[in-house]
Amino acid sequence: MSIEEGTFVQKYDLLGCIQCGRCTGGCPVTVRTPLNVRRFVYDTVDDDVLEELSEKPEIWDCTTCNTCAIRCPKGLEPFEVLLGLRAMRAEEGNIEPTAITALESMFNNGNPWGKPAAKRMDWAEGLDGVRILEEGEKADVLLHICCTAAYDPKIQPFVGKLITILNAAGVDFGLIGEEEKHCGSEARRLGEEGLFEYFDEENTELFGRYDVQRLVTLSPHCFNSFKNEYTNLSIPVLHYTQLIAELIEDGKLELSKEVATKVVFHDPCYLGKKNLVFDEPRYILSKIPGVETTEFFRSKERSLCCEGGGGKMWVESESKAPRLAETRVADAHDLGAQTIAVACPFCWLTIEDAIKAKGYEEEMQVKDILELLGEAL
Amino acid sequence: MNIVVCVKQVPDTSDPDTEVHIDGTGRGVDQSKFSFVINDADNYAVEEAILLKEKHGGEVTVVNIGSEAANQVIRMALAKGGDGAIRLDDEKFAGSDPVALARILQAGIKDLSCDIVMTGCLASDDGYGAVGVALASLMGLPHAAYVKTVEVLSDNKLKIGRELEGGLLEMDEIVTPCVLTIQTGGNEPRYASFKGIREASKKEIKVMDLPATGLSEDQVGEAGSVAVMVQYSVPEVGDLAEILEGDPGETAGKLAGILKDKGLV
Amino acid sequence: MHEIFVLAEHRQGELRDVTLEMLTLASQLDSKVTAVLLGSGMDAFASKLASFADRVLVVDDPMFANWNAINAQAALVALINKDKPHMVIVPNTGQGADVLASLALELGASFTSDIIGLALEGDKPVATRAYYGGKINGRIEFKDAELYMVGLREGAIPAAEGSKSGAIEKVDNPVAADATDRKFLDYEQPAIGDVDITQSTLLVSVGRGLREDKNMPMVEELAGLMGADVSGSRAVVDAGWLPADRQVGISGKTVKPKLYLALGISGAFQHVTGMKGADLVVAINKDPDAPIFQYADYGIVDDLLKVVPALIDKLKEMKG
Ligand SMILES: Cc1cc2nc3c(=O)[nH]c(=O)nc-3n(C[C@H](O)[C@H](O)[C@H](O)COP(=O)(O)OP(=O)(O)OC[C@H]3O[C@@H](n4cnc5c(N)ncnc54)[C@H](O)[C@@H]3O)c2cc1C
Ligand code: SF4
Ligand code: SF4
């Protein structure tokens, strides 16, 4: 990529950095990789070295967990610099083959999983209460499913739970159907700014076809993109935990069955640190009969990333050190939690894997809040 | 070094969840649940062509037989570094076997001056692996199939490595102009960024129908073919794994037998 | 009776198995079977082929010591024009596919490639081919012609025992001059030691079901017996039982072996994505509901720690 002079400095406000190091100090992946984000903020001031910096493997270690941004006293978003460097690689076409496969699938199929668009609704087979909206049709809520939930057989069941819950609460909602597309979040995290912009345009146009009041997402990653990164999207965006908390509060959702388990909630980075939605998931958990909750030492703003986001699904770190998700699971184990509750498909996958890796399958489980709600209904 | 590279758009049926259903005619398949991609081997051919261009100069022309939907794979190839494109599109081309396809390709590129014509060594949908060699024969050029490495020795000579069974490379010298059918794995196909694809959309794709090729109806499609697929059928093997029953000694014995029958051990 | 020519394939002093498979197929077609052997110092191969063919036509000349598509085509054109067989079968391999289409076009033959079955209906051949990665088959009919040609997929037809005793006929090399447009140089062996599993033909792949590092030698022994490489799921790579370059899956390698033997792999979506291109998948897993069975052709529902040692024994027995 030919970088115009000063682009980086301006775009990321690099001159605002006082080199205090709080970003690197809080960065969770430093325990397993050589990534030093402060150093990148410093070095990228010099346009001449950008090319060289973009070739450093550790720019792919960042999980975009937002910790550095939360900690920065100058209000910068240090990790965005790393995404800028990734973008240089992507534009040159010089990225990991696994990332290429995912990105090409986003372009060809509208999802990163190499699945045909025409199979996007296969999860709904045999489910009642799934309404696909026609153009111009009215509904209170437009429900966006997310690629991972639509295609990963481990996550698909949660969608059914969400459908049941919304129907039980009498929510007037509809879906897009096979035309639903990737939100673009992971495209952007993999450095594909152009592709992200494409999804921004396409999805904004798509959502505009319906007469809906609110857009509700299953995944925090979609939530974040729609809410903060889309340029022209005017409908309010909610994560499902926000909608369900509202339904419970309004007395529209009755949770009657006892779910006796000790739960610790793992804040998904894109819901918590990125969008400061900390209370709603906890409120929901507190309303499930029988659930006993406990908190991680590192929770909310200080919550430890599980390494599922930031395009990490497709780019593996070389590090042999334990994955952060394993640390997280070990912490939960120390707390005596039987259930790690999550509210994100990526978290669910990484934590499930870590539970197995630690050999804790007998003692604990990962559950999406939707699964717990399903049991309580 | 001018290179023509032939690319095909194929359904991505490698996904284990993709079902292939034979349609009512028995001669086609239901394509409604497919997604479409560039044929794997063609993707490597595109990369090889662009690597050669980057090293030795010249132009890369992308050639495709397909409908407008195939512009997607053509544009990706253009975004990676292709200079021009030709798409051969006519209903009459349907049902062509490798000979008819080669004839159509030949007609499409006859006015180009090129040093190397590349095709993928095999299309993942019909698996013929014969178009490139047939094209060479029609063009009266030397050829080599299953080429994994290409090195330019001089103005009119290449050193190539043909990948044989078991990964053995047969190193040959071949003069140009020639036709090479490219095997997967010899390079790392680059990524065509979305911005690149958008820019490539500005490059012209020359579309040629049957009259434009100068061919007659009986030279293309089934009429122009020497062998015709007349009926699809479902192979006997079931969808789910065939579970081998018995105690470990028995199941291991059965498995060893199967592997031996299939020539795998 | 019709005559069928079969182009024998050999390489580096070895007759390749596909030759016997083609001769077996030709023998099932109620025709006179002629094996065509182009090579240098071919006596031993010729006598071996004699028990599979009614006639062995040998062109023994240094020109054919190594494969060269141009020389081979010139020789075959001359031999075919002289004897006018009804059909020619070539292997659908790196050699056969290098000559089939151009030879057929030069001779005006009706042909198809990569067949998995062949029959004669009356005088005319009818072939079976696989489409869409073997998900469906197709029946191929040929345009009327003087000569039909097919390329037979390796391993599609099991070779029978040879029961013929054909005559060996040596003919002079009909090709006047060695090709100048294409020349054989040498062979390069694939690099050994540093295994690239994306290129492996056979893979024994292990998952967390292996339980412990100390079971790895058992897996390596099995792979060694089979001539396979060892790969694994991310779980075992994470555990440090295998180096990272052996990981199959979305964040590892995408592999396309002829055989993928999955031991104690559950078949997670992220894993399956990397091995879906395998020709044959065999899974051994304790869990009958493990998703890997949906992607496998054969399955054994049992403890791999019991089945693998038994399999090692069987393979040793087979090797004698
Ligand atoms: C971001 C991300 C990326 C990922 N990328 C990849 C990737 O590239 N590749 C990959 O493989 N995974 C990847 N995964 C992990 C994937 O989701 C699975 O967790 C992983 O593949 C599981 O590995 P496994 O099948 O070996 O283990 P498990 O899922 O734990 O399965 C073990 C299996 O062994 C069986 N078993 C146990 N004991 C025995 C026995 N004695 N005999 C026989 N069978 C037995 C069990 O029934 C079970 O089915 C990724 C996950 C995430 C979150
Ligand atoms: S976003 Fe998270 S992982 Fe990335 S640099 Fe910041 S703190 Fe580190
Ligand atoms: S925390 Fe902010 S100000 Fe401090 S070093 Fe990092 S980017 Fe600079």
XYZ file of N, CA and C in Angstrom, chain A residues 129-212:
252
model
N -42.117 -20.391 14.980
C -42.023 -18.985 15.411
C -40.895 -18.209 14.764
N -40.419 -18.682 13.612
C -39.387 -17.934 12.897
C -40.064 -17.171 11.771
N -40.020 -15.864 11.846
C -40.686 -15.065 10.828
C -39.646 -14.315 10.010
N -39.662 -14.563 8.719
C -38.748 -13.851 7.825
C -39.494 -12.655 7.256
N -38.909 -11.499 7.418
C -39.606 -10.284 6.996
C -39.559 -10.092 5.486
N -40.660 -9.608 4.959
C -40.711 -9.193 3.555
C -40.247 -7.744 3.491
N -39.885 -7.327 2.326
C -39.489 -5.941 2.156
C -40.639 -5.025 2.607
N -40.310 -4.016 3.385
C -41.322 -3.055 3.824
C -42.145 -3.522 5.010
N -41.939 -4.780 5.435
C -42.764 -5.293 6.534
C -42.384 -4.640 7.860
N -43.398 -4.556 8.717
C -43.236 -3.867 9.988
C -42.945 -4.868 11.102
N -42.070 -4.494 12.006
C -41.839 -5.291 13.210
C -41.141 -4.402 14.206
N -41.266 -4.765 15.492
C -40.565 -3.962 16.482
C -39.064 -4.226 16.391
N -38.729 -5.504 16.317
C -37.318 -5.875 16.381
C -36.881 -6.617 15.123
N -35.747 -6.195 14.576
C -35.106 -6.965 13.517
C -33.973 -7.736 14.187
N -34.042 -9.055 14.121
C -33.055 -9.885 14.816
C -31.956 -10.299 13.848
N -30.732 -9.962 14.216
C -29.587 -10.343 13.375
C -28.893 -11.538 14.026
N -28.726 -12.620 13.245
C -28.294 -13.882 13.853
C -26.779 -14.001 14.044
N -25.961 -13.570 13.129
C -24.487 -13.718 13.166
C -24.065 -15.010 12.479
N -22.970 -14.943 11.744
C -22.514 -16.072 10.927
C -22.190 -17.310 11.757
N -21.507 -17.107 12.874
C -21.088 -18.255 13.673
C -22.308 -18.975 14.233
N -23.279 -18.200 14.703
C -24.492 -18.803 15.242
C -25.296 -19.497 14.147
N -25.267 -18.936 12.953
C -26.062 -19.511 11.867
C -25.463 -20.822 11.362
N -24.138 -20.946 11.431
C -23.511 -22.100 10.784
C -22.810 -23.090 11.711
N -22.349 -22.652 12.875
C -21.624 -23.596 13.723
C -22.628 -24.443 14.502
N -22.609 -25.761 14.268
C -23.601 -26.615 14.917
C -23.578 -26.529 16.448
N -22.428 -26.106 17.014
C -22.394 -25.981 18.478
C -23.169 -24.751 18.945
N -23.214 -23.736 18.110
C -23.849 -22.473 18.502
C -25.295 -22.396 18.022
N -25.587 -23.078 16.936
C -26.939 -23.029 16.356
C -28.061 -23.197 17.390
N -27.921 -24.145 18.328
C -29.030 -24.323 19.274
C -29.389 -23.063 20.054
N -28.415 -22.161 20.292
C -28.741 -20.946 21.064
C -29.741 -20.079 20.316
N -29.637 -20.113 18.999
C -30.530 -19.265 18.215
C -31.966 -19.702 18.460
N -32.146 -21.024 18.453
C -33.481 -21.559 18.741
C -33.975 -21.091 20.100
N -33.054 -21.087 21.088
C -33.413 -20.630 22.439
C -33.877 -19.174 22.386
N -33.121 -18.369 21.677
C -33.460 -16.949 21.603
C -34.829 -16.756 20.951
N -35.095 -17.525 19.895
C -36.391 -17.436 19.220
C -37.511 -17.781 20.202
N -37.312 -18.872 20.945
C -38.328 -19.290 21.907
C -38.565 -18.204 22.953
N -37.463 -17.642 23.463
C -37.570 -16.620 24.501
C -38.343 -15.401 23.990
N -37.973 -14.937 22.807
C -38.638 -13.737 22.273
C -40.115 -14.010 22.023
N -40.413 -15.209 21.539
C -41.818 -15.547 21.330
C -42.568 -15.623 22.657
N -41.903 -16.231 23.666
C -42.549 -16.365 24.972
C -42.864 -14.986 25.560
N -41.978 -14.022 25.276
C -42.182 -12.688 25.836
C -43.077 -11.820 24.951
N -43.550 -12.430 23.879
C -44.467 -11.697 23.003
C -43.806 -10.581 22.208
N -42.529 -10.728 21.938
C -41.841 -9.685 21.165
C -42.236 -9.792 19.689
N -42.461 -8.651 19.094
C -42.801 -8.587 17.675
C -41.480 -8.480 16.905
N -40.990 -9.615 16.437
C -39.666 -9.594 15.792
C -39.659 -10.392 14.495
N -38.703 -10.057 13.658
C -38.554 -10.772 12.407
C -37.084 -10.886 12.038
N -36.815 -11.771 11.048
C -35.442 -12.031 10.615
C -35.273 -11.670 9.147
N -34.017 -11.571 8.750
C -33.727 -11.238 7.361
C -33.768 -12.483 6.477
N -33.319 -13.600 7.034
C -33.323 -14.834 6.248
C -31.996 -15.053 5.538
N -32.058 -15.746 4.408
C -30.830 -16.127 3.702
C -30.006 -14.930 3.237
N -30.657 -13.798 3.123
C -29.929 -12.620 2.640
C -29.084 -11.957 3.712
N -29.274 -12.397 4.960
C -28.461 -11.824 6.033
C -26.984 -12.027 5.705
N -26.195 -11.033 6.071
C -24.766 -11.100 5.747
C -23.915 -10.876 6.974
N -22.653 -11.243 6.823
C -21.637 -10.942 7.826
C -21.669 -9.446 8.153
N -21.426 -9.128 9.430
C -21.452 -7.725 9.836
C -20.208 -6.973 9.381
N -19.166 -7.722 9.051
C -17.933 -7.069 8.609
C -16.917 -6.896 9.721
N -17.323 -7.196 10.958
C -16.429 -6.978 12.088
C -15.117 -7.735 11.902
N -15.217 -9.013 11.605
C -13.996 -9.804 11.493
C -13.204 -9.431 10.242
N -13.893 -8.954 9.208
C -13.179 -8.475 8.017
C -12.264 -7.325 8.414
N -12.814 -6.403 9.169
C -12.040 -5.237 9.584
C -10.890 -5.651 10.496
N -11.153 -6.598 11.401
C -10.102 -7.059 12.322
C -8.979 -7.762 11.563
N -9.315 -8.349 10.427
C -8.280 -9.005 9.631
C -7.614 -8.022 8.663
N -7.953 -6.758 8.802
C -7.288 -5.738 7.999
C -8.022 -5.366 6.730
N -9.199 -5.946 6.510
C -9.904 -5.680 5.260
C -10.869 -4.511 5.404
N -10.312 -3.321 5.412
C -11.140 -2.117 5.529
C -12.142 -2.032 4.384
N -11.678 -2.323 3.179
C -12.538 -2.202 2.005
C -13.745 -3.119 2.101
N -13.486 -4.329 2.514
C -14.566 -5.297 2.632
C -15.528 -4.881 3.745
N -14.966 -4.330 4.814
C -15.822 -3.831 5.884
C -16.759 -2.746 5.353
N -16.190 -1.844 4.576
C -17.025 -0.758 4.028
C -18.126 -1.324 3.142
N -17.786 -2.372 2.421
C -18.789 -3.022 1.573
C -19.948 -3.550 2.427
N -19.600 -4.231 3.531
C -20.658 -4.762 4.399
C -21.454 -3.632 5.039
N -20.769 -2.567 5.386
C -21.429 -1.389 5.943
C -22.522 -0.925 4.960
N -22.123 -0.736 3.711
C -23.099 -0.273 2.704
C -24.219 -1.278 2.485
N -23.820 -2.531 2.272
C -24.807 -3.567 1.950
C -25.815 -3.748 3.080
N -25.307 -3.853 4.309
C -26.198 -4.119 5.429
C -27.077 -2.927 5.753
N -26.522 -1.738 5.632
C -27.331 -0.554 5.890
C -28.507 -0.524 4.911
N -28.207 -0.848 3.659
C -29.262 -0.880 2.648
C -30.282 -1.972 2.999
N -29.758 -3.127 3.396
C -30.612 -4.275 3.728
C -31.549 -3.954 4.899
N -30.975 -3.429 5.979
C -31.796 -3.122 7.162
C -32.843 -2.066 6.823
N -32.473 -1.174 5.902
C -33.377 -0.094 5.534
C -34.624 -0.579 4.790
N -34.602 -1.815 4.359
C -35.756 -2.327 3.625
C -36.953 -2.593 4.528
N -36.692 -2.703 5.832
C -37.762 -3.096 6.727
C -38.207 -1.922 7.576
N -39.451 -2.038 8.013
C -40.007 -0.993 8.861
C -39.868 -1.456 10.311
N -38.657 -1.336 10.850
C -38.400 -1.864 12.198
C -37.892 -0.769 13.123
